[in-house]
Amino acid sequence: MSILTLASSSAIRATLLRNAGVEIQLKPARIDEDGLRESLSAEGATPHDIADALAEHKALRIASRDPQALVLGCDQLLECDGQLFNKPLNPQDARAQLTALRGKTHRLHTAAVLYAQGQPVWRHVSTPRLTMRDFSDAFLESYIAATWDEIRHCVGCYQIEGPGIRLFSKIEGDLFAIQGLPLLELLAILTQRKEIPG
């Protein structure tokens, strides 16, 4: 069984993989995500393609240092009404983001790119759709106060596996992808490639 190198420091992605029985090591890729995102947006790239490109850059950064490694790069973009949202900078930013998303449907573009022998061998982008309910200002304030330490690392300011699920009235798509990883598709390709037992 191969050790999968996750080019990320995401605790949620690491937990999903470990819970699935995949042996991993974490090696966060240091790339200029904001610069790449802005450059690709200026060139007219779609959110789907931007998420895919960012995931590939992360995988490539680690794979170029260790070509023999099996490396997974991931990225997630939130798109609503043509606008891209980033991780919140502070509680005030979280409040502004959640107010903008309230009562609307947004898309999460969750990308994963797998490198083996220094080359990309698989890629996948899932795009779940999530609809936030028209929650009250009082709920919003109490939610941010109670969850800031967790949501500060999350695009969209929520974790559906926690209290963030209460923000929503409807969710369409893969719950694993919402958490940051198209897990079933990844497990399928790892099994097919005999990187994990199947």
PDB file of C-alpha atoms in Angstrom:
ATOM      1  CA  MET A   1       0.000   0.000   0.000  1.00  0.00           C
ATOM      2  CA  SER A   2       1.372   3.386  -1.044  1.00  0.00           C
ATOM      3  CA  ILE A   3       1.684   6.369   1.239  1.00  0.00           C
ATOM      4  CA  LEU A   4      -0.305   9.282  -0.161  1.00  0.00           C
ATOM      5  CA  THR A   5       1.305  12.701   0.263  1.00  0.00           C
ATOM      6  CA  LEU A   6      -1.366  15.326   0.833  1.00  0.00           C
ATOM      7  CA  ALA A   7      -0.121  18.702  -0.414  1.00  0.00           C
ATOM      8  CA  SER A   8      -2.208  20.449   2.216  1.00  0.00           C
ATOM      9  CA  SER A   9      -2.493  21.111   5.928  1.00  0.00           C
ATOM     10  CA  SER A  10      -6.268  20.539   5.900  1.00  0.00           C
ATOM     11  CA  ALA A  11      -7.277  18.628   9.037  1.00  0.00           C
ATOM     12  CA  ILE A  12     -10.622  17.722   7.479  1.00  0.00           C
ATOM     13  CA  ARG A  13      -9.092  16.208   4.326  1.00  0.00           C
ATOM     14  CA  ALA A  14      -6.550  14.322   6.435  1.00  0.00           C
ATOM     15  CA  THR A  15      -9.316  12.951   8.661  1.00  0.00           C
ATOM     16  CA  LEU A  16     -11.432  11.859   5.683  1.00  0.00           C
ATOM     17  CA  LEU A  17      -8.486   9.978   4.178  1.00  0.00           C
ATOM     18  CA  ARG A  18      -7.371   8.372   7.439  1.00  0.00           C
ATOM     19  CA  ASN A  19     -10.946   7.333   8.274  1.00  0.00           C
ATOM     20  CA  ALA A  20     -11.061   5.640   4.861  1.00  0.00           C
ATOM     21  CA  GLY A  21      -7.923   3.653   5.735  1.00  0.00           C
ATOM     22  CA  VAL A  22      -5.532   5.557   3.467  1.00  0.00           C
ATOM     23  CA  GLU A  23      -2.015   6.028   4.848  1.00  0.00           C
ATOM     24  CA  ILE A  24      -1.018   9.663   4.388  1.00  0.00           C
ATOM     25  CA  GLN A  25       1.637  12.209   5.163  1.00  0.00           C
ATOM     26  CA  LEU A  26       1.052  15.962   5.107  1.00  0.00           C
ATOM     27  CA  LYS A  27       3.358  18.261   3.148  1.00  0.00           C
ATOM     28  CA  PRO A  28       1.600  21.606   2.664  1.00  0.00           C
ATOM     29  CA  ALA A  29       2.419  23.250  -0.658  1.00  0.00           C
ATOM     30  CA  ARG A  30       3.338  26.913  -0.376  1.00  0.00           C
ATOM     31  CA  ILE A  31       1.998  28.638  -3.470  1.00  0.00           C
ATOM     32  CA  ASP A  32       0.639  32.135  -4.101  1.00  0.00           C
ATOM     33  CA  GLU A  33      -3.009  31.102  -4.216  1.00  0.00           C
ATOM     34  CA  ASP A  34      -4.375  34.643  -4.296  1.00  0.00           C
ATOM     35  CA  GLY A  35      -2.037  35.685  -7.094  1.00  0.00           C
ATOM     36  CA  LEU A  36      -2.822  32.610  -9.178  1.00  0.00           C
ATOM     37  CA  ARG A  37      -6.551  33.007  -8.600  1.00  0.00           C
ATOM     38  CA  GLU A  38      -6.478  36.660  -9.634  1.00  0.00           C
ATOM     39  CA  SER A  39      -4.331  35.957 -12.689  1.00  0.00           C
ATOM     40  CA  LEU A  40      -6.554  33.111 -13.885  1.00  0.00           C
ATOM     41  CA  SER A  41      -9.713  35.162 -13.263  1.00  0.00           C
ATOM     42  CA  ALA A  42      -8.261  38.047 -15.272  1.00  0.00           C
ATOM     43  CA  GLU A  43      -7.637  35.611 -18.140  1.00  0.00           C
ATOM     44  CA  GLY A  44     -11.301  34.586 -18.076  1.00  0.00           C
ATOM     45  CA  ALA A  45     -10.874  31.139 -16.530  1.00  0.00           C
ATOM     46  CA  THR A  46     -14.010  29.601 -15.042  1.00  0.00           C
ATOM     47  CA  PRO A  47     -14.195  28.852 -11.293  1.00  0.00           C
ATOM     48  CA  HIS A  48     -14.117  25.130 -12.210  1.00  0.00           C
ATOM     49  CA  ASP A  49     -10.840  25.613 -14.099  1.00  0.00           C
ATOM     50  CA  ILE A  50      -9.337  27.880 -11.423  1.00  0.00           C
ATOM     51  CA  ALA A  51      -9.968  25.280  -8.708  1.00  0.00           C
ATOM     52  CA  ASP A  52      -8.439  22.584 -10.939  1.00  0.00           C
ATOM     53  CA  ALA A  53      -5.369  24.727 -11.697  1.00  0.00           C
ATOM     54  CA  LEU A  54      -4.792  25.560  -8.026  1.00  0.00           C
ATOM     55  CA  ALA A  55      -5.048  21.887  -7.055  1.00  0.00           C
ATOM     56  CA  GLU A  56      -2.552  20.998  -9.780  1.00  0.00           C
ATOM     57  CA  HIS A  57      -0.092  23.708  -8.726  1.00  0.00           C
ATOM     58  CA  LYS A  58      -0.114  22.350  -5.178  1.00  0.00           C
ATOM     59  CA  ALA A  59       0.459  18.770  -6.304  1.00  0.00           C
ATOM     60  CA  LEU A  60       3.178  19.820  -8.742  1.00  0.00           C
ATOM     61  CA  ARG A  61       5.000  21.844  -6.085  1.00  0.00           C
ATOM     62  CA  ILE A  62       5.420  18.776  -3.859  1.00  0.00           C
ATOM     63  CA  ALA A  63       5.874  16.243  -6.689  1.00  0.00           C
ATOM     64  CA  SER A  64       8.681  18.308  -8.222  1.00  0.00           C
ATOM     65  CA  ARG A  65      10.640  17.915  -4.960  1.00  0.00           C
ATOM     66  CA  ASP A  66       9.942  14.187  -4.691  1.00  0.00           C
ATOM     67  CA  PRO A  67       9.114  12.688  -8.115  1.00  0.00           C
ATOM     68  CA  GLN A  68       8.677   9.195  -6.657  1.00  0.00           C
ATOM     69  CA  ALA A  69       5.905  10.335  -4.304  1.00  0.00           C
ATOM     70  CA  LEU A  70       2.195   9.817  -4.832  1.00  0.00           C
ATOM     71  CA  VAL A  71       0.894  13.372  -4.308  1.00  0.00           C
ATOM     72  CA  LEU A  72      -2.609  14.754  -3.989  1.00  0.00           C
ATOM     73  CA  GLY A  73      -3.307  18.457  -4.489  1.00  0.00           C
ATOM     74  CA  CYS A  74      -6.720  19.881  -3.606  1.00  0.00           C
ATOM     75  CA  ASP A  75      -8.510  23.187  -3.795  1.00  0.00           C
ATOM     76  CA  GLN A  76     -12.013  24.512  -3.245  1.00  0.00           C
ATOM     77  CA  LEU A  77     -13.641  27.670  -4.575  1.00  0.00           C
ATOM     78  CA  LEU A  78     -17.009  29.096  -3.615  1.00  0.00           C
ATOM     79  CA  GLU A  79     -18.934  30.896  -6.350  1.00  0.00           C
ATOM     80  CA  CYS A  80     -22.150  32.862  -5.866  1.00  0.00           C
ATOM     81  CA  ASP A  81     -23.712  35.270  -8.360  1.00  0.00           C
ATOM     82  CA  GLY A  82     -20.487  35.345 -10.359  1.00  0.00           C
ATOM     83  CA  GLN A  83     -18.368  36.284  -7.341  1.00  0.00           C
ATOM     84  CA  LEU A  84     -15.614  34.142  -5.829  1.00  0.00           C
ATOM     85  CA  PHE A  85     -15.358  33.960  -2.049  1.00  0.00           C
ATOM     86  CA  ASN A  86     -12.187  33.295  -0.026  1.00  0.00           C
ATOM     87  CA  LYS A  87     -11.593  32.140   3.539  1.00  0.00           C
ATOM     88  CA  PRO A  88     -12.722  34.892   5.940  1.00  0.00           C
ATOM     89  CA  LEU A  89     -10.066  37.288   7.191  1.00  0.00           C
ATOM     90  CA  ASN A  90     -11.811  38.050  10.496  1.00  0.00           C
ATOM     91  CA  PRO A  91     -15.264  37.743  12.112  1.00  0.00           C
ATOM     92  CA  GLN A  92     -16.431  40.922  10.361  1.00  0.00           C
ATOM     93  CA  ASP A  93     -15.487  39.420   6.991  1.00  0.00           C
ATOM     94  CA  ALA A  94     -17.301  36.188   7.933  1.00  0.00           C
ATOM     95  CA  ARG A  95     -20.405  38.233   8.762  1.00  0.00           C
ATOM     96  CA  ALA A  96     -20.232  40.027   5.394  1.00  0.00           C
ATOM     97  CA  GLN A  97     -19.759  36.764   3.488  1.00  0.00           C
ATOM     98  CA  LEU A  98     -22.585  34.939   5.222  1.00  0.00           C
ATOM     99  CA  THR A  99     -24.884  37.939   4.754  1.00  0.00           C
ATOM    100  CA  ALA A 100     -24.084  37.897   1.026  1.00  0.00           C
ATOM    101  CA  LEU A 101     -24.780  34.136   0.821  1.00  0.00           C
ATOM    102  CA  ARG A 102     -27.949  34.197   2.949  1.00  0.00           C
ATOM    103  CA  GLY A 103     -31.068  33.083   1.091  1.00  0.00           C
ATOM    104  CA  LYS A 104     -29.075  32.200  -2.061  1.00  0.00           C
ATOM    105  CA  THR A 105     -27.712  29.112  -3.798  1.00  0.00           C
ATOM    106  CA  HIS A 106     -23.948  28.901  -4.258  1.00  0.00           C
ATOM    107  CA  ARG A 107     -21.593  26.392  -5.847  1.00  0.00           C
ATOM    108  CA  LEU A 108     -18.500  24.796  -4.358  1.00  0.00           C
ATOM    109  CA  HIS A 109     -15.911  23.760  -6.948  1.00  0.00           C
ATOM    110  CA  THR A 110     -13.886  21.032  -5.216  1.00  0.00           C
ATOM    111  CA  ALA A 111     -10.837  19.952  -7.209  1.00  0.00           C
ATOM    112  CA  ALA A 112      -8.320  17.157  -6.701  1.00  0.00           C
ATOM    113  CA  VAL A 113      -5.278  16.309  -8.832  1.00  0.00           C
ATOM    114  CA  LEU A 114      -3.139  13.201  -8.309  1.00  0.00           C
ATOM    115  CA  TYR A 115       0.528  13.057  -9.320  1.00  0.00           C
ATOM    116  CA  ALA A 116       2.573   9.858  -9.623  1.00  0.00           C
ATOM    117  CA  GLN A 117       6.146   9.590 -10.898  1.00  0.00           C
ATOM    118  CA  GLY A 118       6.177  13.372 -11.243  1.00  0.00           C
ATOM    119  CA  GLN A 119       3.237  13.447 -13.681  1.00  0.00           C
ATOM    120  CA  PRO A 120      -0.498  14.166 -13.324  1.00  0.00           C
ATOM    121  CA  VAL A 121      -2.367  10.844 -13.592  1.00  0.00           C
ATOM    122  CA  TRP A 122      -5.881  11.810 -12.453  1.00  0.00           C
ATOM    123  CA  ARG A 123      -7.997  14.883 -11.827  1.00  0.00           C
ATOM    124  CA  HIS A 124     -11.556  15.498 -10.732  1.00  0.00           C
ATOM    125  CA  VAL A 125     -13.748  18.515  -9.952  1.00  0.00           C
ATOM    126  CA  SER A 126     -17.041  18.093  -8.090  1.00  0.00           C
ATOM    127  CA  THR A 127     -19.506  20.983  -7.953  1.00  0.00           C
ATOM    128  CA  PRO A 128     -22.128  20.648  -5.216  1.00  0.00           C
ATOM    129  CA  ARG A 129     -24.871  23.287  -4.933  1.00  0.00           C
ATOM    130  CA  LEU A 130     -25.850  24.586  -1.503  1.00  0.00           C
ATOM    131  CA  THR A 131     -28.755  26.850  -0.599  1.00  0.00           C
ATOM    132  CA  MET A 132     -28.581  28.903   2.572  1.00  0.00           C
ATOM    133  CA  ARG A 133     -31.798  29.640   4.404  1.00  0.00           C
ATOM    134  CA  ASP A 134     -32.833  33.170   5.300  1.00  0.00           C
ATOM    135  CA  PHE A 135     -31.469  32.963   8.864  1.00  0.00           C
ATOM    136  CA  SER A 136     -31.877  35.830  11.328  1.00  0.00           C
ATOM    137  CA  ASP A 137     -29.203  38.375  12.212  1.00  0.00           C
ATOM    138  CA  ALA A 138     -29.320  37.097  15.793  1.00  0.00           C
ATOM    139  CA  PHE A 139     -28.593  33.545  14.634  1.00  0.00           C
ATOM    140  CA  LEU A 140     -25.751  34.831  12.447  1.00  0.00           C
ATOM    141  CA  GLU A 141     -24.102  36.682  15.330  1.00  0.00           C
ATOM    142  CA  SER A 142     -24.357  33.735  17.725  1.00  0.00           C
ATOM    143  CA  TYR A 143     -23.115  31.324  15.027  1.00  0.00           C
ATOM    144  CA  ILE A 144     -19.977  33.374  14.297  1.00  0.00           C
ATOM    145  CA  ALA A 145     -19.243  33.895  17.985  1.00  0.00           C
ATOM    146  CA  ALA A 146     -19.540  30.173  18.721  1.00  0.00           C
ATOM    147  CA  THR A 147     -17.683  28.802  15.688  1.00  0.00           C
ATOM    148  CA  TRP A 148     -15.089  31.395  14.626  1.00  0.00           C
ATOM    149  CA  ASP A 149     -12.060  29.265  15.564  1.00  0.00           C
ATOM    150  CA  GLU A 150     -13.318  26.492  13.244  1.00  0.00           C
ATOM    151  CA  ILE A 151     -14.830  28.484  10.362  1.00  0.00           C
ATOM    152  CA  ARG A 152     -11.869  30.847   9.945  1.00  0.00           C
ATOM    153  CA  HIS A 153     -10.160  28.108   7.895  1.00  0.00           C
ATOM    154  CA  CYS A 154     -13.201  27.437   5.700  1.00  0.00           C
ATOM    155  CA  VAL A 155     -14.302  29.019   2.468  1.00  0.00           C
ATOM    156  CA  GLY A 156     -17.929  29.985   2.982  1.00  0.00           C
ATOM    157  CA  CYS A 157     -17.491  30.159   6.762  1.00  0.00           C
ATOM    158  CA  TYR A 158     -19.085  26.814   7.508  1.00  0.00           C
ATOM    159  CA  GLN A 159     -18.413  23.157   8.197  1.00  0.00           C
ATOM    160  CA  ILE A 160     -21.439  21.025   7.374  1.00  0.00           C
ATOM    161  CA  GLU A 161     -20.277  18.359   9.832  1.00  0.00           C
ATOM    162  CA  GLY A 162     -20.821  20.867  12.655  1.00  0.00           C
ATOM    163  CA  PRO A 163     -23.230  23.686  13.515  1.00  0.00           C
ATOM    164  CA  GLY A 164     -22.754  25.113  10.010  1.00  0.00           C
ATOM    165  CA  ILE A 165     -25.322  22.621   8.724  1.00  0.00           C
ATOM    166  CA  ARG A 166     -27.963  24.845  10.362  1.00  0.00           C
ATOM    167  CA  LEU A 167     -27.249  27.561   7.792  1.00  0.00           C
ATOM    168  CA  PHE A 168     -28.755  25.497   4.986  1.00  0.00           C
ATOM    169  CA  SER A 169     -32.183  24.700   3.598  1.00  0.00           C
ATOM    170  CA  LYS A 170     -30.992  22.497   0.721  1.00  0.00           C
ATOM    171  CA  ILE A 171     -27.826  20.680  -0.326  1.00  0.00           C
ATOM    172  CA  GLU A 172     -27.319  19.006  -3.710  1.00  0.00           C
ATOM    173  CA  GLY A 173     -24.198  16.972  -4.369  1.00  0.00           C
ATOM    174  CA  ASP A 174     -21.479  14.937  -2.705  1.00  0.00           C
ATOM    175  CA  LEU A 175     -21.095  15.625   1.020  1.00  0.00           C
ATOM    176  CA  PHE A 176     -17.418  14.616   0.921  1.00  0.00           C
ATOM    177  CA  ALA A 177     -16.786  17.185  -1.827  1.00  0.00           C
ATOM    178  CA  ILE A 178     -18.461  19.830   0.335  1.00  0.00           C
ATOM    179  CA  GLN A 179     -15.979  18.934   3.083  1.00  0.00           C
ATOM    180  CA  GLY A 180     -13.129  19.490   0.624  1.00  0.00           C
ATOM    181  CA  LEU A 181     -12.386  16.175  -1.094  1.00  0.00           C
ATOM    182  CA  PRO A 182     -14.086  14.067  -3.816  1.00  0.00           C
ATOM    183  CA  LEU A 183     -13.351  11.036  -1.659  1.00  0.00           C
ATOM    184  CA  LEU A 184     -15.237   8.264  -3.461  1.00  0.00           C
ATOM    185  CA  GLU A 185     -13.728   9.151  -6.837  1.00  0.00           C
ATOM    186  CA  LEU A 186     -10.256   9.347  -5.282  1.00  0.00           C
ATOM    187  CA  LEU A 187     -10.617   5.977  -3.561  1.00  0.00           C
ATOM    188  CA  ALA A 188     -11.754   4.467  -6.868  1.00  0.00           C
ATOM    189  CA  ILE A 189      -8.647   5.649  -8.749  1.00  0.00           C
ATOM    190  CA  LEU A 190      -6.297   4.645  -5.915  1.00  0.00           C
ATOM    191  CA  THR A 191      -7.845   1.160  -5.938  1.00  0.00           C
ATOM    192  CA  GLN A 192      -7.685   0.940  -9.731  1.00  0.00           C
ATOM    193  CA  ARG A 193      -4.016   1.903  -9.683  1.00  0.00           C
ATOM    194  CA  LYS A 194      -3.405  -0.657  -6.896  1.00  0.00           C
ATOM    195  CA  GLU A 195      -2.106   2.090  -4.593  1.00  0.00           C
ATOM    196  CA  ILE A 196      -4.530   0.804  -1.931  1.00  0.00           C
ATOM    197  CA  PRO A 197      -5.937  -2.736  -1.563  1.00  0.00           C
ATOM    198  CA  GLY A 198      -9.159  -3.412  -3.385  1.00  0.00           C
TER     199      GLY A 198
END
